[in-house]
């Protein structure tokens, strides 16, 4: 091959790689070019409230419906699980065309049931969530000379026993001139765009705009019934509508209709496409996050000092002194042993409920791996908030794939406990693949009954339950069995010392050992309770959480603290001749879940005190229980594996007969 031909091939490869690089977009970041006059369609999401935490469909209330009928937008698995129901709406704009007094419709006279439902939703402070080009509508209100950002707008308001509905919306669309590149153009909607290489197409030089902001200002306006008689949808209301936020006039009454209108204004903005989500993701309290990390580092340093003392001053000193003695002195010393050296023949005795321990460790590895990978991908920007549901979908995907790791760790630990005997490894795999998912399904099924009874969009549809069960048994279970097969083939971990047939009697303790184990969870909790507040606010208060970089750092620090806490407590138990360290090492770090659950109750009482109804409280506690179970398995696994390594290292460093 000639040199010139080689250069041509390399040149083609470089061009191809550069083309792929330019054509790559993070999820949810596909710009859509609109020419002046193009139609922009507004979509609606579920009605939400921090008072009840139960979402409902937008069209469950007497709103105007689109002429073409109500249609669901394409949704992923994560969106459905989160209770999002995105549908089309009658609100339509024309790019860069300001319009005012646009009439939508006048509802039929409100029936007794409709009136009661509407007033109930207003009392429960439900918010209407509208979306344009994948951007949720944002609302600004002034409070103490500060601008407060809200997503969506309230359904209505109650003033002196009279209910008022916000029936006129003033939309502001921020647009930016489209900057054409020579690499790729985007076709399709903002929700499902396709990247297509540019090939000098006719019309590509037509100036266009991209949507970079979407704001809404709700108003309550009493329309003249005479002026509405001959109006059709998208007709112009004959008189001017003054949108005043501090005045409400459209009071709703039984057997009276409600008219809906809107106006839209387009404003050119300097905001560019990559920055259009900044208004939603402005991170307030960055110093608080750094304080959380600093607090965690202080706890880690304190525990690391204790671990260092144990290793260097105690263990190393004992081992070095022991190795310097001759055989006769060693034999004499064996008779005078004290502390952890006395349990040498019992330290690796099979614990109580060995199968359950292996199952919980396997599930913990799976959950921890899922959390680390998901948060890492989110921190790198692969799970943009513009792509709704991708975070939850990614978590499900990684959880199923990591079934291999769960099966491998559980079966290998099972074989280690029984000195290489692989009998029963299939049963262990089945238990691993069914323990945590089974408990999760049970919790979700009970909570789903409550949501079904409330008619909420948060209820998981029956077909989605079928899909989840198919994913469980057709993907997760087989992958767990594959991992278990490799675990059965892998060599087991050999113990450095022999175990006596007759167990040693544990001397009476001055204090209950489980009390110390439960108290150990306060240290891991201290590393994450600040970040936990922001996560809880994101889940239950409707705030956007996107500081995954901080969360990833806090998670790494949490893993380190859990390992150190469990290691220190295991050493303390061995020093008082308590060789039953297996479960205690698991719960020493896993007990952090108990404090997280107590914090969840505290958050319910003091931060969600407006939460109304037993159904809402039950949902909150049910989801909190599901969360703390996952955290207990993950943190307990970290503590157990670190303690297992420590004990194995400790007793492999000295030979005792």
XYZ file of C-alpha atoms in Angstrom:
657
model
C 0.000 0.000 0.000
C 1.353 3.404 -1.005
C 1.974 6.139 1.517
C -0.562 8.413 -0.218
C -3.292 5.742 0.094
C -2.533 5.327 3.805
C -2.903 9.070 4.279
C -6.259 8.978 2.458
C -7.544 6.175 4.709
C -6.392 7.976 7.868
C -7.938 11.184 6.578
C -11.281 9.459 6.027
C -11.158 7.932 9.515
C -10.398 11.316 11.114
C -13.271 12.944 9.206
C -15.640 10.150 10.276
C -14.618 10.418 13.940
C -14.961 14.192 13.898
C -18.391 13.890 12.250
C -19.521 11.481 14.971
C -18.130 13.769 17.646
C -19.997 16.777 16.320
C -23.166 14.743 15.875
C -23.239 13.611 19.477
C -25.734 15.221 21.836
C -26.470 14.550 25.471
C -29.995 13.322 26.205
C -32.600 16.037 25.968
C -30.277 18.525 24.269
C -31.516 18.412 20.679
C -32.233 21.944 19.419
C -35.306 22.417 17.266
C -35.276 25.220 14.732
C -38.589 27.027 14.229
C -39.190 29.379 11.318
C -41.334 32.464 11.915
C -44.979 31.358 11.745
C -44.302 27.702 12.651
C -46.780 26.170 15.078
C -45.636 25.536 18.634
C -47.780 23.126 20.638
C -47.990 23.290 24.414
C -48.291 20.034 26.335
C -49.685 19.420 29.796
C -48.393 17.130 32.535
C -50.128 15.720 35.605
C -51.548 18.067 38.219
C -49.321 17.966 41.305
C -49.517 19.156 44.893
C -47.110 19.165 47.826
C -50.194 18.962 50.049
C -51.157 15.446 48.964
C -48.251 14.133 46.820
C -50.897 12.403 44.661
C -50.780 13.409 40.955
C -53.921 13.555 38.821
C -54.515 13.814 35.101
C -54.889 17.345 33.709
C -58.172 16.434 32.018
C -59.657 15.046 35.233
C -60.865 18.642 35.725
C -63.180 20.588 33.371
C -60.508 22.154 31.141
C -60.660 22.892 27.418
C -59.691 19.933 25.256
C -57.854 20.105 21.896
C -59.900 19.867 18.697
C -58.043 16.756 17.547
C -58.762 14.993 20.851
C -56.585 14.167 23.828
C -53.460 12.186 22.926
C -50.685 10.841 25.123
C -47.115 11.778 24.287
C -44.460 9.106 24.006
C -43.378 8.153 27.512
C -40.559 5.992 28.798
C -40.647 3.555 31.676
C -39.244 6.095 34.136
C -41.928 8.675 33.313
C -44.727 6.181 33.938
C -43.218 5.102 37.246
C -42.890 8.748 38.316
C -46.579 9.370 37.602
C -46.013 11.734 34.657
C -48.833 11.751 32.093
C -47.870 14.172 29.330
C -50.731 14.977 26.939
C -51.447 17.488 24.196
C -53.332 20.693 24.975
C -55.386 23.258 23.037
C -52.746 25.987 23.621
C -51.016 26.709 20.297
C -48.572 29.482 19.355
C -47.033 30.751 16.131
C -43.298 31.336 16.307
C -42.391 34.980 16.895
C -46.019 36.061 16.564
C -47.467 37.915 19.538
C -51.156 37.274 20.126
C -53.590 38.557 22.745
C -57.141 37.786 23.872
C -57.172 34.314 22.296
C -60.376 32.487 23.217
C -60.137 28.762 23.939
C -63.530 27.566 25.059
C -66.332 27.950 27.510
C -67.076 24.870 29.578
C -70.524 23.483 30.160
C -72.212 24.652 33.365
C -70.312 23.058 36.242
C -72.167 20.127 37.704
C -72.282 19.546 41.429
C -69.529 16.890 41.217
C -67.298 19.037 38.971
C -67.679 22.048 41.241
C -66.875 20.005 44.323
C -63.851 18.404 42.651
C -62.525 21.747 41.406
C -62.839 23.407 44.809
C -61.230 20.408 46.501
C -58.237 20.603 44.147
C -57.923 24.345 44.842
C -57.985 23.671 48.596
C -55.272 21.046 48.124
C -53.096 23.634 46.296
C -52.757 21.713 43.043
C -50.417 23.096 40.386
C -50.934 22.970 36.615
C -47.786 21.926 34.742
C -47.454 22.997 31.107
C -44.546 22.239 28.771
C -43.273 23.902 25.580
C -40.450 22.380 23.546
C -39.661 20.153 26.520
C -39.329 23.141 28.877
C -41.688 23.313 31.883
C -43.371 26.679 32.348
C -41.709 28.746 35.044
C -43.452 31.367 37.164
C -41.827 34.245 39.042
C -43.303 35.826 42.151
C -41.933 38.583 44.365
C -41.378 37.893 48.041
C -39.556 40.379 50.273
C -37.923 42.068 47.269
C -36.698 38.714 45.969
C -37.808 36.834 42.873
C -38.979 33.313 43.691
C -39.051 30.682 40.936
C -41.879 28.162 40.641
C -42.607 25.528 38.028
C -46.228 25.514 36.896
C -48.996 27.723 38.197
C -51.739 27.277 40.821
C -55.133 26.005 39.747
C -56.940 28.716 41.658
C -57.245 30.470 44.977
C -59.753 30.802 47.802
C -60.581 34.294 49.076
C -63.186 34.816 51.798
C -65.096 31.571 51.181
C -65.176 32.201 47.424
C -63.175 30.076 45.013
C -61.478 31.746 42.055
C -59.944 29.899 39.114
C -57.055 31.139 36.981
C -58.711 31.057 33.587
C -56.469 33.438 31.633
C -52.804 32.658 31.023
C -50.157 35.094 29.871
C -47.306 33.163 28.272
C -43.860 34.588 27.580
C -41.654 32.585 25.215
C -37.939 33.434 25.190
C -36.336 32.701 21.827
C -32.811 32.875 20.473
C -31.750 33.132 16.835
C -30.809 29.737 15.516
C -27.084 29.442 14.797
C -26.664 26.998 11.936
C -23.651 24.692 12.079
C -22.064 22.847 9.188
C -22.188 19.523 10.938
C -25.680 18.491 11.911
C -29.212 19.761 11.847
C -32.109 18.516 13.891
C -35.473 17.465 12.570
C -38.545 16.422 14.512
C -40.001 17.587 17.770
C -38.102 18.541 20.868
C -39.147 15.251 22.493
C -37.977 12.905 19.754
C -35.466 14.535 17.474
C -33.123 12.924 14.990
C -29.668 14.162 14.137
C -29.118 14.202 10.377
C -25.888 15.291 8.652
C -26.310 18.590 6.834
C -26.260 18.443 3.054
C -26.890 21.969 1.724
C -30.636 21.557 1.720
C -32.898 24.163 0.179
C -34.295 26.473 2.835
C -31.455 25.843 5.289
C -30.505 29.522 5.087
C -33.981 30.653 6.246
C -33.566 32.431 9.602
C -35.134 30.576 12.490
C -35.378 30.571 16.251
C -35.003 28.115 19.105
C -36.977 28.199 22.339
C -34.748 29.004 25.340
C -37.321 29.959 27.970
C -40.985 29.521 28.834
C -42.757 31.622 31.465
C -46.383 31.793 32.532
C -48.408 34.321 34.488
C -51.861 33.103 35.604
C -54.779 35.523 35.987
C -58.397 35.288 37.059
C -60.615 37.263 34.670
C -64.393 37.542 34.481
C -65.409 37.392 30.794
C -68.511 39.059 29.420
C -71.003 36.276 28.672
C -72.510 38.250 25.772
C -69.101 38.557 24.093
C -68.581 34.790 24.224
C -71.729 33.734 22.380
C -70.432 33.691 18.794
C -66.754 32.990 19.549
C -65.095 29.810 18.338
C -61.838 28.264 19.501
C -58.838 30.531 18.738
C -61.149 33.449 18.020
C -60.290 36.895 19.394
C -62.080 38.097 22.495
C -63.557 41.495 21.561
C -62.428 43.514 24.595
C -59.046 43.903 26.238
C -58.104 41.437 28.984
C -56.053 43.031 31.755
C -53.895 40.307 33.336
C -53.395 41.461 36.919
C -51.822 38.997 39.312
C -52.975 40.800 42.446
C -56.659 40.803 41.451
C -59.031 37.844 41.070
C -62.489 38.185 39.538
C -63.476 34.800 38.063
C -65.327 33.183 40.942
C -66.659 29.727 40.208
C -70.163 28.691 41.094
C -72.231 25.590 40.634
C -74.244 25.436 37.367
C -72.187 28.248 35.825
C -69.683 27.848 32.965
C -66.023 28.933 32.970
C -64.361 30.589 29.951
C -60.639 30.159 29.214
C -58.418 32.561 27.252
C -54.705 33.171 26.829
C -52.123 35.483 25.300
C -48.529 34.936 24.212
C -45.545 37.214 23.791
C -42.227 36.308 22.185
C -39.072 37.931 23.533
C -35.624 37.566 21.952
C -33.076 36.523 24.565
C -29.302 36.257 24.840
C -29.704 32.857 26.474
C -28.154 30.182 24.253
C -29.355 26.640 23.802
C -26.927 24.910 26.232
C -27.928 27.371 28.987
C -31.706 27.224 28.681
C -32.054 24.893 31.693
C -30.003 27.178 33.946
C -33.135 28.888 35.272
C -34.370 25.530 36.575
C -31.036 24.214 37.793
C -29.712 27.262 39.619
C -28.085 25.685 42.624
C -28.944 27.597 45.753
C -26.825 26.962 48.811
C -23.646 25.653 47.192
C -21.830 26.526 50.431
C -24.169 24.170 52.284
C -23.169 21.298 49.985
C -19.484 22.058 50.548
C -20.129 22.198 54.285
C -21.716 18.750 54.027
C -18.605 17.404 52.298
C -16.294 19.087 54.825
C -18.340 17.622 57.662
C -18.010 14.164 56.092
C -14.259 14.577 55.684
C -13.908 15.443 59.371
C -15.801 12.282 60.361
C -13.667 10.218 57.984
C -10.446 11.712 59.359
C -11.531 10.945 62.920
C -12.386 7.333 62.078
C -9.273 6.915 59.933
C -7.201 7.954 62.948
C -8.844 5.248 65.062
C -8.287 2.642 62.319
C -4.658 3.725 62.006
C -4.168 3.306 65.735
C -5.706 -0.164 65.605
C -3.489 -1.267 62.740
C -0.189 0.374 63.629
C -0.142 0.503 67.428
C -2.189 -2.527 68.411
C -2.307 -5.175 65.705
C 1.108 -4.541 64.197
C 2.745 -4.316 67.623
C 1.189 -7.603 68.732
C 2.131 -9.361 65.509
C 5.689 -8.019 65.461
C 6.240 -8.996 69.100
C 4.801 -12.459 68.440
C 7.029 -13.084 65.419
C 10.172 -12.144 67.367
C 9.627 -14.920 69.930
C 11.120 -18.388 69.554
C 8.914 -21.460 69.352
C 8.978 -22.220 73.072
C 8.073 -18.648 73.921
C 5.304 -18.746 71.336
C 3.863 -21.902 72.868
C 3.985 -20.303 76.310
C 2.386 -17.157 74.939
C -0.421 -19.167 73.339
C -1.427 -20.288 76.813
C -1.540 -16.669 77.980
C -3.381 -15.228 75.035
C -6.007 -12.579 75.567
C -8.342 -10.469 73.463
C -8.890 -11.171 69.783
C -6.252 -13.929 69.685
C -8.417 -16.120 71.923
C -11.155 -16.485 69.297
C -8.798 -17.743 66.602
C -10.603 -21.111 66.419
C -14.078 -19.585 66.303
C -13.749 -16.381 64.328
C -14.689 -18.048 61.031
C -17.466 -20.200 62.469
C -20.540 -20.259 60.182
C -22.915 -17.477 61.305
C -26.623 -17.821 62.015
C -28.826 -17.756 58.880
C -25.891 -17.996 56.441
C -28.125 -18.099 53.353
C -29.900 -14.876 54.348
C -26.548 -13.163 54.945
C -25.296 -14.179 51.490
C -28.553 -13.030 49.903
C -28.469 -9.620 51.603
C -24.805 -9.088 50.702
C -25.505 -10.025 47.081
C -28.465 -7.642 46.884
C -26.390 -4.954 48.583
C -23.667 -5.248 45.958
C -26.300 -4.932 43.232
C -27.929 -1.841 44.788
C -24.614 -0.160 45.587
C -23.294 -0.764 42.078
C -26.507 0.585 40.565
C -26.318 3.735 42.718
C -22.651 4.426 41.946
C -22.992 3.939 38.180
C -26.266 5.888 37.921
C -25.012 8.860 39.951
C -21.737 8.868 38.011
C -23.576 8.975 34.672
C -25.871 11.702 35.989
C -22.893 13.717 37.254
C -21.286 13.474 33.793
C -24.475 14.868 32.243
C -25.804 11.767 30.521
C -29.112 11.919 32.389
C -30.358 15.408 31.686
C -33.536 16.638 33.415
C -34.748 17.529 29.917
C -35.168 13.799 29.320
C -37.840 13.000 31.864
C -37.660 9.600 33.466
C -34.155 8.764 32.196
C -32.732 8.690 35.732
C -35.272 6.093 36.905
C -35.014 4.143 33.647
C -31.215 4.115 33.980
C -31.456 2.868 37.553
C -33.685 -0.041 36.480
C -31.346 -0.892 33.596
C -28.178 -0.877 35.714
C -29.921 -2.808 38.489
C -30.877 -5.609 36.103
C -27.419 -5.765 34.503
C -25.682 -5.882 37.880
C -27.618 -9.023 38.743
C -24.461 -10.768 37.500
C -22.431 -9.162 40.304
C -25.099 -10.011 42.894
C -25.173 -13.683 41.942
C -21.388 -13.936 41.789
C -20.760 -12.348 45.211
C -23.583 -14.229 46.969
C -22.583 -17.665 45.650
C -18.873 -17.138 46.243
C -19.598 -16.025 49.812
C -21.821 -19.090 50.232
C -19.015 -21.380 49.082
C -16.543 -19.589 51.354
C -18.764 -20.103 54.400
C -18.980 -23.843 53.682
C -15.330 -24.379 52.714
C -15.816 -24.642 48.967
C -18.991 -26.730 48.897
C -21.072 -25.351 46.030
C -24.167 -27.392 46.892
C -27.278 -25.198 46.940
C -25.837 -22.305 44.906
C -28.854 -22.264 42.573
C -31.165 -21.814 45.540
C -29.010 -18.918 46.774
C -29.220 -17.280 43.329
C -33.008 -17.536 43.285
C -33.218 -16.008 46.735
C -30.899 -13.160 45.703
C -32.950 -12.387 42.615
C -36.244 -12.482 44.536
C -35.482 -10.995 47.971
C -35.187 -7.247 47.370
C -37.325 -7.130 44.174
C -39.995 -9.216 45.941
C -40.155 -6.903 48.961
C -40.169 -3.892 46.603
C -43.054 -5.308 44.572
C -45.002 -5.991 47.750
C -44.570 -2.374 48.955
C -45.376 -0.910 45.526
C -48.413 -3.155 45.107
C -49.908 -2.030 48.431
C -49.210 1.640 47.666
C -50.585 1.189 44.166
C -53.918 0.050 45.574
C -54.136 3.331 47.456
C -53.340 5.305 44.293
C -55.799 3.276 42.204
C -58.492 4.002 44.743
C -57.712 7.727 44.498
C -57.804 7.698 40.672
C -54.266 9.113 40.571
C -51.932 9.094 37.571
C -49.244 8.024 40.040
C -50.758 4.533 40.053
C -48.676 2.094 38.031
C -50.846 0.759 35.182
C -51.494 -2.974 35.103
C -49.607 -3.434 31.825
C -46.569 -1.735 33.400
C -46.687 -4.209 36.275
C -46.607 -6.974 33.668
C -43.628 -5.315 31.946
C -41.737 -5.020 35.242
C -42.402 -8.666 36.096
C -41.190 -9.721 32.633
C -38.027 -7.633 33.054
C -37.531 -9.217 36.466
C -37.893 -12.849 35.451
C -36.621 -12.636 31.851
C -33.546 -10.440 32.423
C -32.670 -9.936 36.088
C -33.145 -13.542 37.273
C -31.200 -15.155 34.369
C -28.329 -12.674 34.792
C -28.222 -13.448 38.530
C -28.026 -17.168 37.725
C -25.207 -16.482 35.250
C -23.317 -14.569 37.942
C -23.971 -17.396 40.403
C -22.591 -19.924 37.904
C -19.325 -17.998 37.658
C -19.289 -17.667 41.453
C -19.668 -21.444 41.783
C -16.756 -21.992 39.383
C -14.494 -19.409 41.039
C -12.207 -20.602 43.872
C -13.590 -19.928 47.318
C -11.719 -17.781 49.817
C -9.749 -20.059 52.132
C -9.657 -19.291 55.834
C -6.192 -18.777 57.355
C -7.096 -20.694 60.541
C -9.027 -23.832 61.428
C -12.378 -23.792 63.217
C -12.992 -26.017 66.243
C -16.011 -28.294 66.247
C -17.049 -27.174 69.722
C -17.857 -23.465 69.857
C -16.197 -21.324 72.491
C -18.369 -19.742 75.154
C -18.622 -15.982 74.831
C -17.956 -14.263 78.183
C -20.709 -12.009 79.563
C -20.502 -8.445 78.290
C -20.766 -5.274 80.348
C -23.205 -3.795 77.833
C -25.423 -5.209 75.060
C -23.352 -5.487 71.890
C -26.345 -4.658 69.695
C -26.685 -1.300 71.435
C -23.227 -0.350 70.195
C -24.077 -1.646 66.721
C -27.206 0.503 66.487
C -25.360 3.548 67.803
C -22.666 3.141 65.139
C -25.124 4.236 62.445
C -24.990 7.834 63.708
C -21.559 8.382 62.147
C -22.523 7.435 58.562
C -25.748 9.403 59.004
C -23.710 12.449 59.995
C -21.953 12.386 56.615
C -25.122 12.531 54.530
C -27.931 14.169 56.513
C -27.329 17.592 54.902
C -27.440 16.201 51.367
C -30.411 14.088 52.411
C -32.441 17.243 53.018
C -31.927 18.403 49.406
C -32.838 14.957 48.057
C -36.017 14.803 50.147
C -36.959 18.322 49.021
C -36.470 17.257 45.406
C -38.680 14.192 45.790
C -41.482 15.643 47.908
C -41.383 19.419 47.357
C -41.165 19.359 43.568
C -37.707 20.940 43.393
C -35.200 19.993 40.714
C -32.147 18.159 42.078
C -29.188 18.195 39.754
C -26.074 18.512 41.921
C -25.081 14.930 41.234
C -21.394 15.859 41.434
C -21.858 16.699 45.111
C -23.976 13.597 45.596
C -21.299 11.372 44.052
C -18.635 12.796 46.384
C -20.908 12.355 49.410
C -21.642 8.780 48.356
C -17.935 7.906 48.127
C -17.388 9.460 51.556
C -20.353 7.476 52.921
C -18.835 4.213 51.652
C -15.516 5.046 53.350
C -17.217 5.935 56.653
C -19.324 2.743 56.601
C -16.200 0.630 56.025
C -14.306 2.342 58.836
C -17.171 2.180 61.345
C -17.769 -1.509 60.739
C -14.078 -2.314 60.901
C -13.619 -0.519 64.246
C -16.670 -2.204 65.790
C -15.601 -5.628 64.555
C -12.212 -5.184 66.205
C -13.857 -4.051 69.448
C -16.067 -7.160 69.509
C -13.139 -9.463 68.851
C -11.189 -7.845 71.673
C -13.911 -8.810 74.156
C -13.870 -12.385 72.772
C -17.149 -11.998 70.858
C -16.542 -13.928 67.644
C -20.072 -13.497 66.268
C -19.054 -10.539 64.154
C -20.765 -11.447 60.862
C -24.195 -9.913 61.357
C -22.921 -7.192 63.670
C -20.522 -5.930 61.014
C -23.414 -5.820 58.540
C -25.741 -3.857 60.797
C -23.020 -1.625 62.255
C -23.004 0.332 58.998
C -26.478 -0.764 57.854
C -28.056 0.801 60.952
C -27.692 4.177 59.212
C -30.971 3.233 57.505
C -32.725 3.403 60.893
C -31.652 7.019 61.348
C -32.639 7.894 57.795
C -36.112 6.501 58.470
C -36.342 8.524 61.696
C -35.231 11.572 59.726
C -37.958 10.831 57.178
C -40.551 10.887 59.948
C -39.073 14.154 61.229
C -39.274 15.583 57.687
C -42.914 14.497 57.454
C -43.836 16.135 60.763
C -41.947 19.424 60.427
C -41.310 20.044 56.704
C -44.340 18.322 55.191
C -46.716 19.337 57.959
C -49.170 20.536 55.299
C -49.413 16.974 53.932
C -53.096 16.118 54.190
C -54.898 12.818 54.506
C -53.923 9.324 55.689
C -53.408 8.151 52.081
C -50.700 10.765 51.471
C -48.954 9.964 54.756
C -49.100 6.226 54.013
C -47.610 6.786 50.560
C -44.822 8.871 52.053
C -43.969 6.300 54.733
C -44.229 3.425 52.233
C -41.789 4.989 49.783
C -39.498 5.953 52.687
C -39.506 2.328 53.885
C -38.592 1.176 50.376
C -35.723 3.707 50.270
C -34.261 2.808 53.681
C -34.383 -0.928 52.877
C -32.218 -0.317 49.811
C -29.845 1.902 51.823
C -29.564 -0.711 54.602
C -28.594 -3.446 52.137
C -26.033 -1.242 50.358
C -24.356 0.221 53.449
C -24.518 -3.082 55.344
C -22.746 -4.807 52.465
C -19.937 -2.236 52.549
C -19.480 -2.793 56.292
C -19.581 -6.582 56.047
C -17.120 -6.896 53.166
C -14.635 -4.480 54.783
C -14.864 -6.390 58.089
C -14.445 -9.730 56.319
C -11.299 -8.461 54.655
C -10.003 -7.087 57.974
C -10.621 -10.306 59.921
C -9.098 -12.417 57.140
C -6.035 -10.167 57.018
C -5.689 -10.078 60.802
C -5.716 -13.837 61.336
C -3.656 -14.631 58.246
C -0.828 -12.524 59.684
C -0.187 -14.838 62.624
C -0.123 -18.611 62.964
C -1.759 -19.900 66.128
C -2.296 -23.576 66.967
